[in-house]
Amino acid sequence: MAQRAELRPVRDHEETVLGQFAVHGVNVNGLIVPGRSIESLLARHALNLVVNNHECETYKVLLRGSATAVRYKGRELLLATQHQLKGIDETQVAMLTDSGSHIITSGGRRGYTTRSDTDAFDLIAFDFTAPCADRPELKKRFFNFHSAPPAVPDSQIRAMLLAGYPFAVQLYELEDKNHLGLIRRNIACLPHSQPSDDATLMVKTVRPLDIDPDGMSGGPAFVILDDNGGPEAYLAGIIVRGGRELFTIIKVGVVLEFLRSVFD
């Protein structure tokens, strides 16, 4: 496999709403994280969704956008959207090791039959529990996901962070340089509106993006809100589509309902 370039997160602007936490701690699953580290800590759970292209020696992986790594009731799962995988052999959905030297395929998938009237049925989960048992170093990628954030007024929502891998900025240089550079985009947002599909929520970027974000579907949306007297971070949903100013996410409650229906 190609040697992977260092992952390079890119902020869409230097001063974001996340900067307000620089001198404060943020509660993440009961652990107080220094505010200066909260962006990188949350965004690391966004992975590049790759597919093992075993039929081609040169182009050994295909890039299919973004995915969200969560740990749910003892299972390590990679969440994505089915529309990212049209025409793809889903048994070959994979993760790369940190060095990029190995391609690790999943132990199976769970998903619904998609419907045109809602994005709720676009979710898909790939089970990496068995591969992670063989490679414990992969476990740090998965966010401990067990509950939705409490319902609070918008005034208590301090920030939202979306993360993913837009196709426009990835460095796919396998043929010329045997090199794959994965570049993550971290995007600060705030709630915007409720679409007609109750399974989704629309959020607005703090500033318009300078690129087309195609490829960010499947990535995570996190929310930081004031709860119990201090800022707490939660998974807020999964990106399903986006533009330079507006993104649509599948709500976290819908994600939980999906996981309960296919794993519990």
PDB file of N, CA and C in Angstrom, residues 107-150:
ATOM      1  N   GLY A 107     -16.047  -6.152   9.216  1.00  0.00           N
ATOM      2  CA  GLY A 107     -16.570  -7.479   9.516  1.00  0.00           C
ATOM      3  C   GLY A 107     -18.032  -7.635   9.148  1.00  0.00           C
ATOM      4  N   GLY A 108     -18.577  -6.716   8.373  1.00  0.00           N
ATOM      5  CA  GLY A 108     -19.976  -6.790   7.970  1.00  0.00           C
ATOM      6  C   GLY A 108     -20.628  -5.430   7.983  1.00  0.00           C
ATOM      7  N   ARG A 109     -21.824  -5.358   7.401  1.00  0.00           N
ATOM      8  CA  ARG A 109     -22.539  -4.084   7.317  1.00  0.00           C
ATOM      9  C   ARG A 109     -23.989  -4.267   7.688  1.00  0.00           C
ATOM     10  N   ARG A 110     -24.599  -3.153   8.163  1.00  0.00           N
ATOM     11  CA  ARG A 110     -26.027  -3.123   8.462  1.00  0.00           C
ATOM     12  C   ARG A 110     -26.591  -1.839   7.868  1.00  0.00           C
ATOM     13  N   GLY A 111     -27.737  -1.963   7.253  1.00  0.00           N
ATOM     14  CA  GLY A 111     -28.371  -0.779   6.694  1.00  0.00           C
ATOM     15  C   GLY A 111     -29.818  -1.060   6.336  1.00  0.00           C
ATOM     16  N   TYR A 112     -30.551   0.013   6.077  1.00  0.00           N
ATOM     17  CA  TYR A 112     -31.938  -0.081   5.651  1.00  0.00           C
ATOM     18  C   TYR A 112     -32.007  -0.115   4.120  1.00  0.00           C
ATOM     19  N   THR A 113     -33.209  -0.351   3.610  1.00  0.00           N
ATOM     20  CA  THR A 113     -33.496  -0.075   2.210  1.00  0.00           C
ATOM     21  C   THR A 113     -33.812   1.410   2.105  1.00  0.00           C
ATOM     22  N   THR A 114     -33.120   2.103   1.222  1.00  0.00           N
ATOM     23  CA  THR A 114     -33.277   3.557   1.136  1.00  0.00           C
ATOM     24  C   THR A 114     -34.678   3.926   0.652  1.00  0.00           C
ATOM     25  N   ARG A 115     -35.109   5.136   1.057  1.00  0.00           N
ATOM     26  CA  ARG A 115     -36.390   5.681   0.629  1.00  0.00           C
ATOM     27  C   ARG A 115     -36.185   7.102   0.137  1.00  0.00           C
ATOM     28  N   SER A 116     -37.038   7.526  -0.774  1.00  0.00           N
ATOM     29  CA  SER A 116     -36.889   8.852  -1.372  1.00  0.00           C
ATOM     30  C   SER A 116     -37.474   9.959  -0.516  1.00  0.00           C
ATOM     31  N   ASP A 117     -38.307   9.598   0.469  1.00  0.00           N
ATOM     32  CA  ASP A 117     -39.008  10.632   1.229  1.00  0.00           C
ATOM     33  C   ASP A 117     -38.276  11.065   2.491  1.00  0.00           C
ATOM     34  N   THR A 118     -37.181  10.391   2.852  1.00  0.00           N
ATOM     35  CA  THR A 118     -36.440  10.760   4.062  1.00  0.00           C
ATOM     36  C   THR A 118     -34.994  10.319   3.950  1.00  0.00           C
ATOM     37  N   ASP A 119     -34.115  11.091   4.572  1.00  0.00           N
ATOM     38  CA  ASP A 119     -32.697  10.718   4.612  1.00  0.00           C
ATOM     39  C   ASP A 119     -32.401   9.740   5.741  1.00  0.00           C
ATOM     40  N   ALA A 120     -33.368   9.465   6.614  1.00  0.00           N
ATOM     41  CA  ALA A 120     -33.123   8.571   7.749  1.00  0.00           C
ATOM     42  C   ALA A 120     -32.662   7.196   7.296  1.00  0.00           C
ATOM     43  N   PHE A 121     -33.122   6.750   6.122  1.00  0.00           N
ATOM     44  CA  PHE A 121     -32.816   5.406   5.653  1.00  0.00           C
ATOM     45  C   PHE A 121     -31.540   5.360   4.816  1.00  0.00           C
ATOM     46  N   ASP A 122     -30.839   6.495   4.734  1.00  0.00           N
ATOM     47  CA  ASP A 122     -29.572   6.542   3.995  1.00  0.00           C
ATOM     48  C   ASP A 122     -28.396   6.072   4.846  1.00  0.00           C
ATOM     49  N   LEU A 123     -28.594   5.920   6.138  1.00  0.00           N
ATOM     50  CA  LEU A 123     -27.505   5.530   7.033  1.00  0.00           C
ATOM     51  C   LEU A 123     -27.058   4.089   6.773  1.00  0.00           C
ATOM     52  N   ILE A 124     -25.775   3.846   6.986  1.00  0.00           N
ATOM     53  CA  ILE A 124     -25.213   2.504   6.897  1.00  0.00           C
ATOM     54  C   ILE A 124     -24.104   2.392   7.933  1.00  0.00           C
ATOM     55  N   ALA A 125     -23.948   1.211   8.519  1.00  0.00           N
ATOM     56  CA  ALA A 125     -22.925   0.985   9.548  1.00  0.00           C
ATOM     57  C   ALA A 125     -22.060  -0.202   9.150  1.00  0.00           C
ATOM     58  N   PHE A 126     -20.746  -0.035   9.254  1.00  0.00           N
ATOM     59  CA  PHE A 126     -19.788  -1.107   8.997  1.00  0.00           C
ATOM     60  C   PHE A 126     -19.141  -1.495  10.321  1.00  0.00           C
ATOM     61  N   ASP A 127     -19.139  -2.777  10.604  1.00  0.00           N
ATOM     62  CA  ASP A 127     -18.701  -3.283  11.898  1.00  0.00           C
ATOM     63  C   ASP A 127     -17.215  -3.629  11.858  1.00  0.00           C
ATOM     64  N   PHE A 128     -16.423  -2.867  12.620  1.00  0.00           N
ATOM     65  CA  PHE A 128     -14.976  -3.094  12.695  1.00  0.00           C
ATOM     66  C   PHE A 128     -14.571  -3.656  14.057  1.00  0.00           C
ATOM     67  N   THR A 129     -15.515  -4.251  14.774  1.00  0.00           N
ATOM     68  CA  THR A 129     -15.208  -4.760  16.106  1.00  0.00           C
ATOM     69  C   THR A 129     -14.133  -5.844  16.059  1.00  0.00           C
ATOM     70  N   ALA A 130     -14.303  -6.829  15.198  1.00  0.00           N
ATOM     71  CA  ALA A 130     -13.313  -7.910  15.100  1.00  0.00           C
ATOM     72  C   ALA A 130     -11.964  -7.411  14.596  1.00  0.00           C
ATOM     73  N   PRO A 131     -11.903  -6.592  13.534  1.00  0.00           N
ATOM     74  CA  PRO A 131     -10.602  -6.053  13.116  1.00  0.00           C
ATOM     75  C   PRO A 131      -9.902  -5.243  14.208  1.00  0.00           C
ATOM     76  N   CYS A 132     -10.685  -4.491  15.016  1.00  0.00           N
ATOM     77  CA  CYS A 132     -10.077  -3.701  16.092  1.00  0.00           C
ATOM     78  C   CYS A 132      -9.552  -4.592  17.220  1.00  0.00           C
ATOM     79  N   ALA A 133     -10.168  -5.755  17.410  1.00  0.00           N
ATOM     80  CA  ALA A 133      -9.647  -6.691  18.409  1.00  0.00           C
ATOM     81  C   ALA A 133      -8.274  -7.188  18.008  1.00  0.00           C
ATOM     82  N   ASP A 134      -8.044  -7.338  16.698  1.00  0.00           N
ATOM     83  CA  ASP A 134      -6.743  -7.776  16.203  1.00  0.00           C
ATOM     84  C   ASP A 134      -5.739  -6.631  16.141  1.00  0.00           C
ATOM     85  N   ARG A 135      -6.250  -5.408  16.003  1.00  0.00           N
ATOM     86  CA  ARG A 135      -5.387  -4.222  15.906  1.00  0.00           C
ATOM     87  C   ARG A 135      -5.862  -3.172  16.905  1.00  0.00           C
ATOM     88  N   PRO A 136      -5.503  -3.304  18.184  1.00  0.00           N
ATOM     89  CA  PRO A 136      -5.993  -2.390  19.222  1.00  0.00           C
ATOM     90  C   PRO A 136      -5.640  -0.933  18.970  1.00  0.00           C
ATOM     91  N   GLU A 137      -4.602  -0.668  18.168  1.00  0.00           N
ATOM     92  CA  GLU A 137      -4.221   0.725  17.912  1.00  0.00           C
ATOM     93  C   GLU A 137      -5.319   1.482  17.168  1.00  0.00           C
ATOM     94  N   LEU A 138      -6.256   0.760  16.543  1.00  0.00           N
ATOM     95  CA  LEU A 138      -7.345   1.417  15.826  1.00  0.00           C
ATOM     96  C   LEU A 138      -8.446   1.939  16.755  1.00  0.00           C
ATOM     97  N   LYS A 139      -8.488   1.431  17.979  1.00  0.00           N
ATOM     98  CA  LYS A 139      -9.590   1.743  18.879  1.00  0.00           C
ATOM     99  C   LYS A 139      -9.696   3.226  19.219  1.00  0.00           C
ATOM    100  N   LYS A 140      -8.569   3.943  19.188  1.00  0.00           N
ATOM    101  CA  LYS A 140      -8.596   5.363  19.556  1.00  0.00           C
ATOM    102  C   LYS A 140      -9.384   6.207  18.564  1.00  0.00           C
ATOM    103  N   ARG A 141      -9.698   5.664  17.413  1.00  0.00           N
ATOM    104  CA  ARG A 141     -10.426   6.420  16.402  1.00  0.00           C
ATOM    105  C   ARG A 141     -11.917   6.567  16.712  1.00  0.00           C
ATOM    106  N   PHE A 142     -12.429   5.753  17.630  1.00  0.00           N
ATOM    107  CA  PHE A 142     -13.875   5.626  17.798  1.00  0.00           C
ATOM    108  C   PHE A 142     -14.384   6.452  18.978  1.00  0.00           C
ATOM    109  N   PHE A 143     -15.402   7.245  18.704  1.00  0.00           N
ATOM    110  CA  PHE A 143     -16.038   8.104  19.705  1.00  0.00           C
ATOM    111  C   PHE A 143     -17.023   7.277  20.520  1.00  0.00           C
ATOM    112  N   ASN A 144     -16.946   7.359  21.851  1.00  0.00           N
ATOM    113  CA  ASN A 144     -17.863   6.632  22.719  1.00  0.00           C
ATOM    114  C   ASN A 144     -19.247   7.275  22.625  1.00  0.00           C
ATOM    115  N   PHE A 145     -20.137   6.587  21.956  1.00  0.00           N
ATOM    116  CA  PHE A 145     -21.457   7.126  21.619  1.00  0.00           C
ATOM    117  C   PHE A 145     -22.527   6.333  22.344  1.00  0.00           C
ATOM    118  N   HIS A 146     -23.220   6.986  23.264  1.00  0.00           N
ATOM    119  CA  HIS A 146     -24.223   6.270  24.037  1.00  0.00           C
ATOM    120  C   HIS A 146     -25.506   7.062  24.239  1.00  0.00           C
ATOM    121  N   SER A 147     -25.499   8.354  23.922  1.00  0.00           N
ATOM    122  CA  SER A 147     -26.718   9.132  24.149  1.00  0.00           C
ATOM    123  C   SER A 147     -26.729  10.363  23.262  1.00  0.00           C
ATOM    124  N   ALA A 148     -27.916  10.880  23.058  1.00  0.00           N
ATOM    125  CA  ALA A 148     -28.088  12.129  22.327  1.00  0.00           C
ATOM    126  C   ALA A 148     -27.913  13.297  23.281  1.00  0.00           C
ATOM    127  N   PRO A 149     -27.587  14.474  22.786  1.00  0.00           N
ATOM    128  CA  PRO A 149     -27.504  15.643  23.668  1.00  0.00           C
ATOM    129  C   PRO A 149     -28.881  15.996  24.205  1.00  0.00           C
ATOM    130  N   PRO A 150     -28.943  16.615  25.379  1.00  0.00           N
ATOM    131  CA  PRO A 150     -30.239  17.045  25.904  1.00  0.00           C
ATOM    132  C   PRO A 150     -30.844  18.132  25.028  1.00  0.00           C
TER     133      PRO A 150
END
